[in-house]
Amino acid sequence: MGRKVILATCSLNQWALDFDGNLERILRSIAIAKSQGAKYRLGPELEICGYGCADHFYESDTLLHCFQVLRKLLESPVTQDIICDVGMPIMHHNVRYNCRVIFLNGKILLIRPKMLLANYGNNREFRWFSPWNKLRHVEEYYLPRMIQDMTGQDTVPFGDCVLSTKDTCIGSEMCAELWNPRSPHVDMGLDGVEIFTNSSASYHELRKADHRVNLVKSATTKSGGIYMFANQKGCDGDRLYYDGCATVAINGDIVAQGRQFSLDDVEVVTAILDLEDVRSYKGEHCHPHVPCHRVKVDFSLSDCEDVYLPTHQPIEWQFHTPEEEISLGPACWLWDYLRRSGQAGFLLPLSGGVDSSSTACIVYSMCVLVCQAVRDGNTQVLEDVQRVVNDVSYTPRDPRELCRRIFTTCYMASENSSEGTRNRAKDLASQIGSSHMNLNIDMAVKGMLGIFSMVTGKCPQFRANGGSTRENLALQNVQARIRMILAYLFAQLSQWAEGKPGGLLVLGSANVDESLTGYFTKYDCSSADINPIGGISKTDLKSFLQYCVEQFQLTALKSIMAAPPTAELEPLMDGQVSQTDESDMGMTYSELSVIGRLRKISKCGPYSMFCKLIHTWREALSPLQVAAKVKHFFQMYSVNRHKMTTVTPSYHAESYGPDDNRFDLRPFLYNTRWSWQFRAIDNQVGIRQST
């Protein structure tokens, strides 16, 4: 009697609407799974078209091309003698569903629509799909003619059903269904299903991996079973990075773990497991239950000759530190964006501060990953980097040398810039190997102000020279915006000036806390093509830079971390910086992180935030001081919220990010007085003081 099964799950770097590339990667994963002896191959959610198609899901073309790819899969000899589980959208009775299509040897066995949709965070599945609400109900789905002609089937089962082979029973979950309190695996497990599959498109957030791993483990701790988790990986055309982590668990123990961050487009994780281990565990937990609809198939996952086949044993999951996550996740995202955009590299305005230095270090980390992937024999990465640098003979070996070819940094000085920041930018550029430029923007600033003075007859002055607050802010904004214009000019023409093809992607460097308060100039150097740190807090970025000092020996970062954060847009005092970020904002970056989490994660308005912070900060601040900080934050936030409508697309890394695209949906024209809310705070402060 066969009792051991070889199962394969995978992480694929799929790209929205890249049907050719997606097909190739699916076939490659199936071929690898078969070569390792697997009889079941599980892929990520919506892998045929890519998860991030967004409103393209509305288009009939998307459905058509998915079926065309499915036919290619059914026809391919690669898919013979292995059960293949793939994801695609399907319309049934004129309703669109997010589905798994499970097939074997050119025949579709069943179609399982998603029952519990993700509609939180960055997910908007209810916009494009409907949930299958008919528990334990199965209907007949009429296949398109192109599939009928190939399979000889007119209809196939469609609905809440499981697959029953000759030796076991397999049930499907999809992504958010694992996170839901009504997870399908609970009822399936009680009905004797032994293998659970989860096809996911789960994106990276800092410190999230342990939550996902714990859910996978708990799914089979309760009633036993094997749990297979597949996930998308990479940037599929949006702000998200899908972070892999293909996983296999049995009876609450992880036995196989895929990588969270990698430049490999295809990663297959296989595990050999004993079904009798599942049955002995389940024997204590299962009782008669409402039966699942079973679709029977004349196929076995096990083999009679498996006595000497060693099984996978439990392992400890290896988690990355937050600093490692910042180093690896955004770096992989940048690589995907660069190679898929067709550009020749990156340009970064490098100010010598923490934020722009963090962006520079992430690019350097990307170069380290690329060189390592080439050394490991990744031919796809080698082809991509040769195309980026326009040299088919090039083989990257040294990250600094690769950095010089694809990364340009530029220090844009003004009369308000200090020698300290200039030297810090120069030293860091030297250590990472970027092609570095120093230029002065004073001529452009004077030209702009000259036009204004000629038209109005007025000459604005800095506050330090007797000007008003309005003049002071306008003069800062002129400098900041000229830097953006120059960044794009050099990005478009620096390759041309050197006789090279292509252009450069402009990188931004505004952190999540600055975006939250609007502490940046609209259309300044925070305006770029993409921003790898826009979802990361200042506190985490400082820790990341310390990690880079130790990991990459970038000692120039020590002086950058020691310097106070400053925009350097106001005149110097005796040659020294007179302006600091935290002074301008009226609160520290650590305070902003706390406030940001309360606003987004805890869903606090001004009054609720005040009520929480009087306890959180009771050792340092009085209720009156807390009230002042809360009011100040909400006034800054509401006055500047309009900036989020034009903010640079950023890597999503924090659960409290203010990204206006689809993660943090708010108005951008507020009543900034917050009269009712602030009055409620004042009433509480008055009550406290009177007692």
PDB file of C-alpha atoms in Angstrom, residues 196-416:
ATOM      1  CA  PHE A 196      -4.979  21.382   1.979  1.00  0.00           C
ATOM      2  CA  THR A 197      -3.691  23.718  -0.704  1.00  0.00           C
ATOM      3  CA  ASN A 198      -3.526  27.504  -0.507  1.00  0.00           C
ATOM      4  CA  SER A 199      -2.851  29.539  -3.643  1.00  0.00           C
ATOM      5  CA  SER A 200      -1.962  33.031  -2.558  1.00  0.00           C
ATOM      6  CA  ALA A 201      -0.955  36.504  -3.707  1.00  0.00           C
ATOM      7  CA  SER A 202       0.296  37.693  -0.352  1.00  0.00           C
ATOM      8  CA  TYR A 203       2.351  40.880  -0.363  1.00  0.00           C
ATOM      9  CA  HIS A 204       5.246  41.880   1.843  1.00  0.00           C
ATOM     10  CA  GLU A 205       4.905  44.048   4.906  1.00  0.00           C
ATOM     11  CA  LEU A 206       7.591  44.466   7.524  1.00  0.00           C
ATOM     12  CA  ARG A 207       7.226  41.963  10.369  1.00  0.00           C
ATOM     13  CA  LYS A 208       4.345  40.093   8.674  1.00  0.00           C
ATOM     14  CA  ALA A 209       5.994  36.749   7.810  1.00  0.00           C
ATOM     15  CA  ASP A 210       5.594  35.247  11.267  1.00  0.00           C
ATOM     16  CA  HIS A 211       1.836  35.864  11.195  1.00  0.00           C
ATOM     17  CA  ARG A 212       1.522  34.003   7.890  1.00  0.00           C
ATOM     18  CA  VAL A 213       3.672  31.097   9.106  1.00  0.00           C
ATOM     19  CA  ASN A 214       1.667  30.790  12.317  1.00  0.00           C
ATOM     20  CA  LEU A 215      -1.576  30.585  10.332  1.00  0.00           C
ATOM     21  CA  VAL A 216      -0.175  27.827   8.116  1.00  0.00           C
ATOM     22  CA  LYS A 217       0.975  25.879  11.157  1.00  0.00           C
ATOM     23  CA  SER A 218      -2.287  26.339  13.049  1.00  0.00           C
ATOM     24  CA  ALA A 219      -4.357  25.149  10.058  1.00  0.00           C
ATOM     25  CA  THR A 220      -3.132  21.583  10.599  1.00  0.00           C
ATOM     26  CA  THR A 221      -2.411  21.738  14.325  1.00  0.00           C
ATOM     27  CA  LYS A 222      -6.124  21.596  15.101  1.00  0.00           C
ATOM     28  CA  SER A 223      -7.188  18.485  13.177  1.00  0.00           C
ATOM     29  CA  GLY A 224      -4.097  17.303  11.342  1.00  0.00           C
ATOM     30  CA  GLY A 225      -3.234  17.261   7.665  1.00  0.00           C
ATOM     31  CA  ILE A 226      -0.736  18.511   5.111  1.00  0.00           C
ATOM     32  CA  TYR A 227      -0.827  22.219   4.197  1.00  0.00           C
ATOM     33  CA  MET A 228       0.730  23.534   0.989  1.00  0.00           C
ATOM     34  CA  PHE A 229       1.151  27.294   0.570  1.00  0.00           C
ATOM     35  CA  ALA A 230       2.022  28.811  -2.838  1.00  0.00           C
ATOM     36  CA  ASN A 231       2.607  32.508  -3.380  1.00  0.00           C
ATOM     37  CA  GLN A 232       3.430  34.998  -6.062  1.00  0.00           C
ATOM     38  CA  LYS A 233       6.775  36.762  -5.823  1.00  0.00           C
ATOM     39  CA  GLY A 234       8.194  40.010  -7.165  1.00  0.00           C
ATOM     40  CA  CYS A 235       6.685  43.218  -8.551  1.00  0.00           C
ATOM     41  CA  ASP A 236       3.879  42.436 -10.972  1.00  0.00           C
ATOM     42  CA  GLY A 237       3.415  46.057 -12.023  1.00  0.00           C
ATOM     43  CA  ASP A 238       2.326  47.890  -8.876  1.00  0.00           C
ATOM     44  CA  ARG A 239       3.463  49.207  -5.494  1.00  0.00           C
ATOM     45  CA  LEU A 240       3.387  45.746  -3.923  1.00  0.00           C
ATOM     46  CA  TYR A 241       6.142  43.170  -3.612  1.00  0.00           C
ATOM     47  CA  TYR A 242       4.872  39.603  -3.308  1.00  0.00           C
ATOM     48  CA  ASP A 243       7.314  37.818  -1.054  1.00  0.00           C
ATOM     49  CA  GLY A 244       7.192  34.132  -1.922  1.00  0.00           C
ATOM     50  CA  CYS A 245       7.722  31.879   1.116  1.00  0.00           C
ATOM     51  CA  ALA A 246       6.280  28.751  -0.508  1.00  0.00           C
ATOM     52  CA  THR A 247       5.658  26.408   2.403  1.00  0.00           C
ATOM     53  CA  VAL A 248       4.715  22.829   3.244  1.00  0.00           C
ATOM     54  CA  ALA A 249       3.539  21.852   6.744  1.00  0.00           C
ATOM     55  CA  ILE A 250       2.221  18.658   8.320  1.00  0.00           C
ATOM     56  CA  ASN A 251       0.325  18.321  11.592  1.00  0.00           C
ATOM     57  CA  GLY A 252       1.369  21.791  12.704  1.00  0.00           C
ATOM     58  CA  ASP A 253       5.059  21.504  11.769  1.00  0.00           C
ATOM     59  CA  ILE A 254       6.844  23.276   8.900  1.00  0.00           C
ATOM     60  CA  VAL A 255       8.825  20.749   6.832  1.00  0.00           C
ATOM     61  CA  ALA A 256       9.791  22.806   3.753  1.00  0.00           C
ATOM     62  CA  GLN A 257      10.398  26.534   3.338  1.00  0.00           C
ATOM     63  CA  GLY A 258      10.959  28.623   0.228  1.00  0.00           C
ATOM     64  CA  ARG A 259      12.796  31.925   0.174  1.00  0.00           C
ATOM     65  CA  GLN A 260      11.069  35.191   1.002  1.00  0.00           C
ATOM     66  CA  PHE A 261      13.281  37.375  -1.211  1.00  0.00           C
ATOM     67  CA  SER A 262      14.951  36.145  -4.369  1.00  0.00           C
ATOM     68  CA  LEU A 263      15.702  37.130  -7.961  1.00  0.00           C
ATOM     69  CA  ASP A 264      14.733  33.659  -9.203  1.00  0.00           C
ATOM     70  CA  ASP A 265      11.581  33.896 -11.319  1.00  0.00           C
ATOM     71  CA  VAL A 266      10.627  30.304 -10.506  1.00  0.00           C
ATOM     72  CA  GLU A 267      11.122  28.546  -7.178  1.00  0.00           C
ATOM     73  CA  VAL A 268       9.670  25.096  -6.542  1.00  0.00           C
ATOM     74  CA  VAL A 269       9.514  23.589  -3.050  1.00  0.00           C
ATOM     75  CA  THR A 270       8.829  19.853  -2.750  1.00  0.00           C
ATOM     76  CA  ALA A 271       8.238  17.655   0.273  1.00  0.00           C
ATOM     77  CA  ILE A 272       7.925  13.910   0.809  1.00  0.00           C
ATOM     78  CA  LEU A 273       5.306  13.169   3.438  1.00  0.00           C
ATOM     79  CA  ASP A 274       3.664  10.090   4.936  1.00  0.00           C
ATOM     80  CA  LEU A 275      -0.132  10.022   4.766  1.00  0.00           C
ATOM     81  CA  GLU A 276      -0.211   7.610   7.703  1.00  0.00           C
ATOM     82  CA  ASP A 277       1.248  10.377   9.900  1.00  0.00           C
ATOM     83  CA  VAL A 278      -1.775  12.467   8.967  1.00  0.00           C
ATOM     84  CA  ARG A 279      -4.231   9.652   9.609  1.00  0.00           C
ATOM     85  CA  SER A 280      -2.852   8.757  13.022  1.00  0.00           C
ATOM     86  CA  TYR A 281      -3.003  12.451  14.026  1.00  0.00           C
ATOM     87  CA  LYS A 282      -6.506  12.914  12.633  1.00  0.00           C
ATOM     88  CA  GLY A 283      -7.815   9.795  14.329  1.00  0.00           C
ATOM     89  CA  GLU A 284      -8.046  11.671  17.601  1.00  0.00           C
ATOM     90  CA  HIS A 285      -9.731  14.782  16.182  1.00  0.00           C
ATOM     91  CA  CYS A 286     -12.191  13.881  13.420  1.00  0.00           C
ATOM     92  CA  HIS A 287     -15.844  13.020  13.889  1.00  0.00           C
ATOM     93  CA  PRO A 288     -18.772  12.579  11.477  1.00  0.00           C
ATOM     94  CA  HIS A 289     -19.372  15.909   9.731  1.00  0.00           C
ATOM     95  CA  VAL A 290     -21.355  17.519   6.922  1.00  0.00           C
ATOM     96  CA  PRO A 291     -19.704  15.869   3.911  1.00  0.00           C
ATOM     97  CA  CYS A 292     -17.824  17.781   1.235  1.00  0.00           C
ATOM     98  CA  HIS A 293     -18.740  17.124  -2.390  1.00  0.00           C
ATOM     99  CA  ARG A 294     -16.010  14.811  -3.656  1.00  0.00           C
ATOM    100  CA  VAL A 295     -14.834  14.701  -7.274  1.00  0.00           C
ATOM    101  CA  LYS A 296     -13.236  11.317  -7.841  1.00  0.00           C
ATOM    102  CA  VAL A 297     -10.194  10.808 -10.039  1.00  0.00           C
ATOM    103  CA  ASP A 298      -8.516   7.565 -11.053  1.00  0.00           C
ATOM    104  CA  PHE A 299      -5.027   8.625  -9.997  1.00  0.00           C
ATOM    105  CA  SER A 300      -2.699   8.065  -7.051  1.00  0.00           C
ATOM    106  CA  LEU A 301      -0.271  10.483  -5.493  1.00  0.00           C
ATOM    107  CA  SER A 302       1.597   7.668  -3.762  1.00  0.00           C
ATOM    108  CA  ASP A 303       3.537   4.699  -5.052  1.00  0.00           C
ATOM    109  CA  CYS A 304       3.595   1.155  -3.710  1.00  0.00           C
ATOM    110  CA  GLU A 305       7.407   1.119  -3.807  1.00  0.00           C
ATOM    111  CA  ASP A 306       7.963   3.847  -1.230  1.00  0.00           C
ATOM    112  CA  VAL A 307       9.152   2.048   1.892  1.00  0.00           C
ATOM    113  CA  TYR A 308      12.696   3.382   1.617  1.00  0.00           C
ATOM    114  CA  LEU A 309      11.640   6.890   0.599  1.00  0.00           C
ATOM    115  CA  PRO A 310      12.756   9.301   3.386  1.00  0.00           C
ATOM    116  CA  THR A 311      10.204  11.845   4.533  1.00  0.00           C
ATOM    117  CA  HIS A 312      10.814  15.510   5.294  1.00  0.00           C
ATOM    118  CA  GLN A 313      11.245  16.298   8.978  1.00  0.00           C
ATOM    119  CA  PRO A 314      10.156  19.432  10.888  1.00  0.00           C
ATOM    120  CA  ILE A 315      12.360  22.508  10.564  1.00  0.00           C
ATOM    121  CA  GLU A 316      12.553  25.859  12.334  1.00  0.00           C
ATOM    122  CA  TRP A 317      11.414  28.730  10.115  1.00  0.00           C
ATOM    123  CA  GLN A 318      14.221  31.179   9.493  1.00  0.00           C
ATOM    124  CA  PHE A 319      12.845  34.714   9.752  1.00  0.00           C
ATOM    125  CA  HIS A 320      14.584  37.833   8.454  1.00  0.00           C
ATOM    126  CA  THR A 321      15.141  40.776  10.757  1.00  0.00           C
ATOM    127  CA  PRO A 322      13.315  44.015   9.783  1.00  0.00           C
ATOM    128  CA  GLU A 323      16.656  45.452   8.650  1.00  0.00           C
ATOM    129  CA  GLU A 324      17.225  42.463   6.369  1.00  0.00           C
ATOM    130  CA  GLU A 325      13.692  42.811   5.022  1.00  0.00           C
ATOM    131  CA  ILE A 326      14.359  46.466   4.113  1.00  0.00           C
ATOM    132  CA  SER A 327      17.628  45.482   2.452  1.00  0.00           C
ATOM    133  CA  LEU A 328      16.119  42.651   0.394  1.00  0.00           C
ATOM    134  CA  GLY A 329      12.438  43.392  -0.356  1.00  0.00           C
ATOM    135  CA  PRO A 330      12.750  46.862  -1.933  1.00  0.00           C
ATOM    136  CA  ALA A 331      15.952  45.740  -3.707  1.00  0.00           C
ATOM    137  CA  CYS A 332      14.121  42.867  -5.435  1.00  0.00           C
ATOM    138  CA  TRP A 333      11.249  45.238  -6.275  1.00  0.00           C
ATOM    139  CA  LEU A 334      13.661  47.740  -7.821  1.00  0.00           C
ATOM    140  CA  TRP A 335      15.277  45.020  -9.932  1.00  0.00           C
ATOM    141  CA  ASP A 336      11.921  43.879 -11.296  1.00  0.00           C
ATOM    142  CA  TYR A 337      10.947  47.460 -12.060  1.00  0.00           C
ATOM    143  CA  LEU A 338      14.251  48.237 -13.776  1.00  0.00           C
ATOM    144  CA  ARG A 339      14.406  45.159 -15.991  1.00  0.00           C
ATOM    145  CA  ARG A 340      10.737  45.347 -16.952  1.00  0.00           C
ATOM    146  CA  SER A 341      10.678  49.097 -17.606  1.00  0.00           C
ATOM    147  CA  GLY A 342      13.355  48.902 -20.308  1.00  0.00           C
ATOM    148  CA  GLN A 343      15.406  51.707 -18.749  1.00  0.00           C
ATOM    149  CA  ALA A 344      19.188  51.831 -18.363  1.00  0.00           C
ATOM    150  CA  GLY A 345      19.461  52.458 -14.626  1.00  0.00           C
ATOM    151  CA  PHE A 346      18.600  54.824 -11.801  1.00  0.00           C
ATOM    152  CA  LEU A 347      19.300  58.436 -10.873  1.00  0.00           C
ATOM    153  CA  LEU A 348      19.048  59.596  -7.274  1.00  0.00           C
ATOM    154  CA  PRO A 349      19.387  63.123  -5.850  1.00  0.00           C
ATOM    155  CA  LEU A 350      21.729  62.226  -2.944  1.00  0.00           C
ATOM    156  CA  SER A 351      21.553  64.852  -0.198  1.00  0.00           C
ATOM    157  CA  GLY A 352      23.785  63.204   2.382  1.00  0.00           C
ATOM    158  CA  GLY A 353      20.827  62.600   4.738  1.00  0.00           C
ATOM    159  CA  VAL A 354      19.308  59.399   6.113  1.00  0.00           C
ATOM    160  CA  ASP A 355      16.505  59.086   3.563  1.00  0.00           C
ATOM    161  CA  SER A 356      18.382  59.470   0.283  1.00  0.00           C
ATOM    162  CA  SER A 357      21.258  57.421   1.718  1.00  0.00           C
ATOM    163  CA  SER A 358      18.782  54.634   2.508  1.00  0.00           C
ATOM    164  CA  THR A 359      17.572  54.646  -1.091  1.00  0.00           C
ATOM    165  CA  ALA A 360      21.194  54.511  -2.273  1.00  0.00           C
ATOM    166  CA  CYS A 361      21.938  51.569   0.017  1.00  0.00           C
ATOM    167  CA  ILE A 362      18.902  49.671  -1.302  1.00  0.00           C
ATOM    168  CA  VAL A 363      20.204  50.108  -4.864  1.00  0.00           C
ATOM    169  CA  TYR A 364      23.595  48.835  -3.702  1.00  0.00           C
ATOM    170  CA  SER A 365      21.886  45.848  -2.047  1.00  0.00           C
ATOM    171  CA  MET A 366      20.145  45.207  -5.380  1.00  0.00           C
ATOM    172  CA  CYS A 367      23.534  45.126  -7.114  1.00  0.00           C
ATOM    173  CA  VAL A 368      24.801  42.657  -4.493  1.00  0.00           C
ATOM    174  CA  LEU A 369      21.801  40.396  -5.176  1.00  0.00           C
ATOM    175  CA  VAL A 370      22.276  40.607  -8.950  1.00  0.00           C
ATOM    176  CA  CYS A 371      25.965  39.683  -8.732  1.00  0.00           C
ATOM    177  CA  GLN A 372      25.193  36.781  -6.381  1.00  0.00           C
ATOM    178  CA  ALA A 373      22.413  35.497  -8.670  1.00  0.00           C
ATOM    179  CA  VAL A 374      24.799  35.537 -11.651  1.00  0.00           C
ATOM    180  CA  ARG A 375      27.420  33.640  -9.623  1.00  0.00           C
ATOM    181  CA  ASP A 376      24.725  31.108  -8.733  1.00  0.00           C
ATOM    182  CA  GLY A 377      24.071  30.501 -12.432  1.00  0.00           C
ATOM    183  CA  ASN A 378      20.821  32.431 -12.883  1.00  0.00           C
ATOM    184  CA  THR A 379      20.818  32.906 -16.656  1.00  0.00           C
ATOM    185  CA  GLN A 380      17.675  35.073 -16.624  1.00  0.00           C
ATOM    186  CA  VAL A 381      19.313  37.635 -14.344  1.00  0.00           C
ATOM    187  CA  LEU A 382      22.421  37.630 -16.538  1.00  0.00           C
ATOM    188  CA  GLU A 383      20.355  38.233 -19.682  1.00  0.00           C
ATOM    189  CA  ASP A 384      18.435  41.011 -17.943  1.00  0.00           C
ATOM    190  CA  VAL A 385      21.516  42.835 -16.690  1.00  0.00           C
ATOM    191  CA  GLN A 386      23.178  42.581 -20.116  1.00  0.00           C
ATOM    192  CA  ARG A 387      20.097  44.154 -21.657  1.00  0.00           C
ATOM    193  CA  VAL A 388      20.018  46.925 -19.026  1.00  0.00           C
ATOM    194  CA  VAL A 389      23.681  47.892 -19.606  1.00  0.00           C
ATOM    195  CA  ASN A 390      23.389  47.299 -23.383  1.00  0.00           C
ATOM    196  CA  ASP A 391      26.363  44.904 -23.438  1.00  0.00           C
ATOM    197  CA  VAL A 392      25.815  41.220 -24.274  1.00  0.00           C
ATOM    198  CA  SER A 393      29.383  40.366 -23.219  1.00  0.00           C
ATOM    199  CA  TYR A 394      29.071  41.859 -19.739  1.00  0.00           C
ATOM    200  CA  THR A 395      29.087  39.647 -16.647  1.00  0.00           C
ATOM    201  CA  PRO A 396      28.637  41.475 -13.315  1.00  0.00           C
ATOM    202  CA  ARG A 397      30.997  40.280 -10.604  1.00  0.00           C
ATOM    203  CA  ASP A 398      31.549  43.257  -8.310  1.00  0.00           C
ATOM    204  CA  PRO A 399      28.521  45.161  -6.908  1.00  0.00           C
ATOM    205  CA  ARG A 400      30.437  48.450  -6.918  1.00  0.00           C
ATOM    206  CA  GLU A 401      31.329  48.065 -10.573  1.00  0.00           C
ATOM    207  CA  LEU A 402      27.708  47.210 -11.449  1.00  0.00           C
ATOM    208  CA  CYS A 403      26.593  50.229  -9.411  1.00  0.00           C
ATOM    209  CA  ARG A 404      28.847  52.466 -11.496  1.00  0.00           C
ATOM    210  CA  ARG A 405      27.177  51.242 -14.695  1.00  0.00           C
ATOM    211  CA  ILE A 406      23.528  51.568 -13.658  1.00  0.00           C
ATOM    212  CA  PHE A 407      23.367  54.059 -10.778  1.00  0.00           C
ATOM    213  CA  THR A 408      23.948  57.823 -10.945  1.00  0.00           C
ATOM    214  CA  THR A 409      23.869  59.944  -7.794  1.00  0.00           C
ATOM    215  CA  CYS A 410      23.776  63.729  -7.788  1.00  0.00           C
ATOM    216  CA  TYR A 411      24.405  66.219  -4.998  1.00  0.00           C
ATOM    217  CA  MET A 412      22.533  69.443  -5.830  1.00  0.00           C
ATOM    218  CA  ALA A 413      24.055  72.176  -3.723  1.00  0.00           C
ATOM    219  CA  SER A 414      22.690  75.633  -3.031  1.00  0.00           C
ATOM    220  CA  GLU A 415      23.971  78.562  -1.004  1.00  0.00           C
ATOM    221  CA  ASN A 416      22.120  76.966   1.932  1.00  0.00           C
TER     222      ASN A 416
END
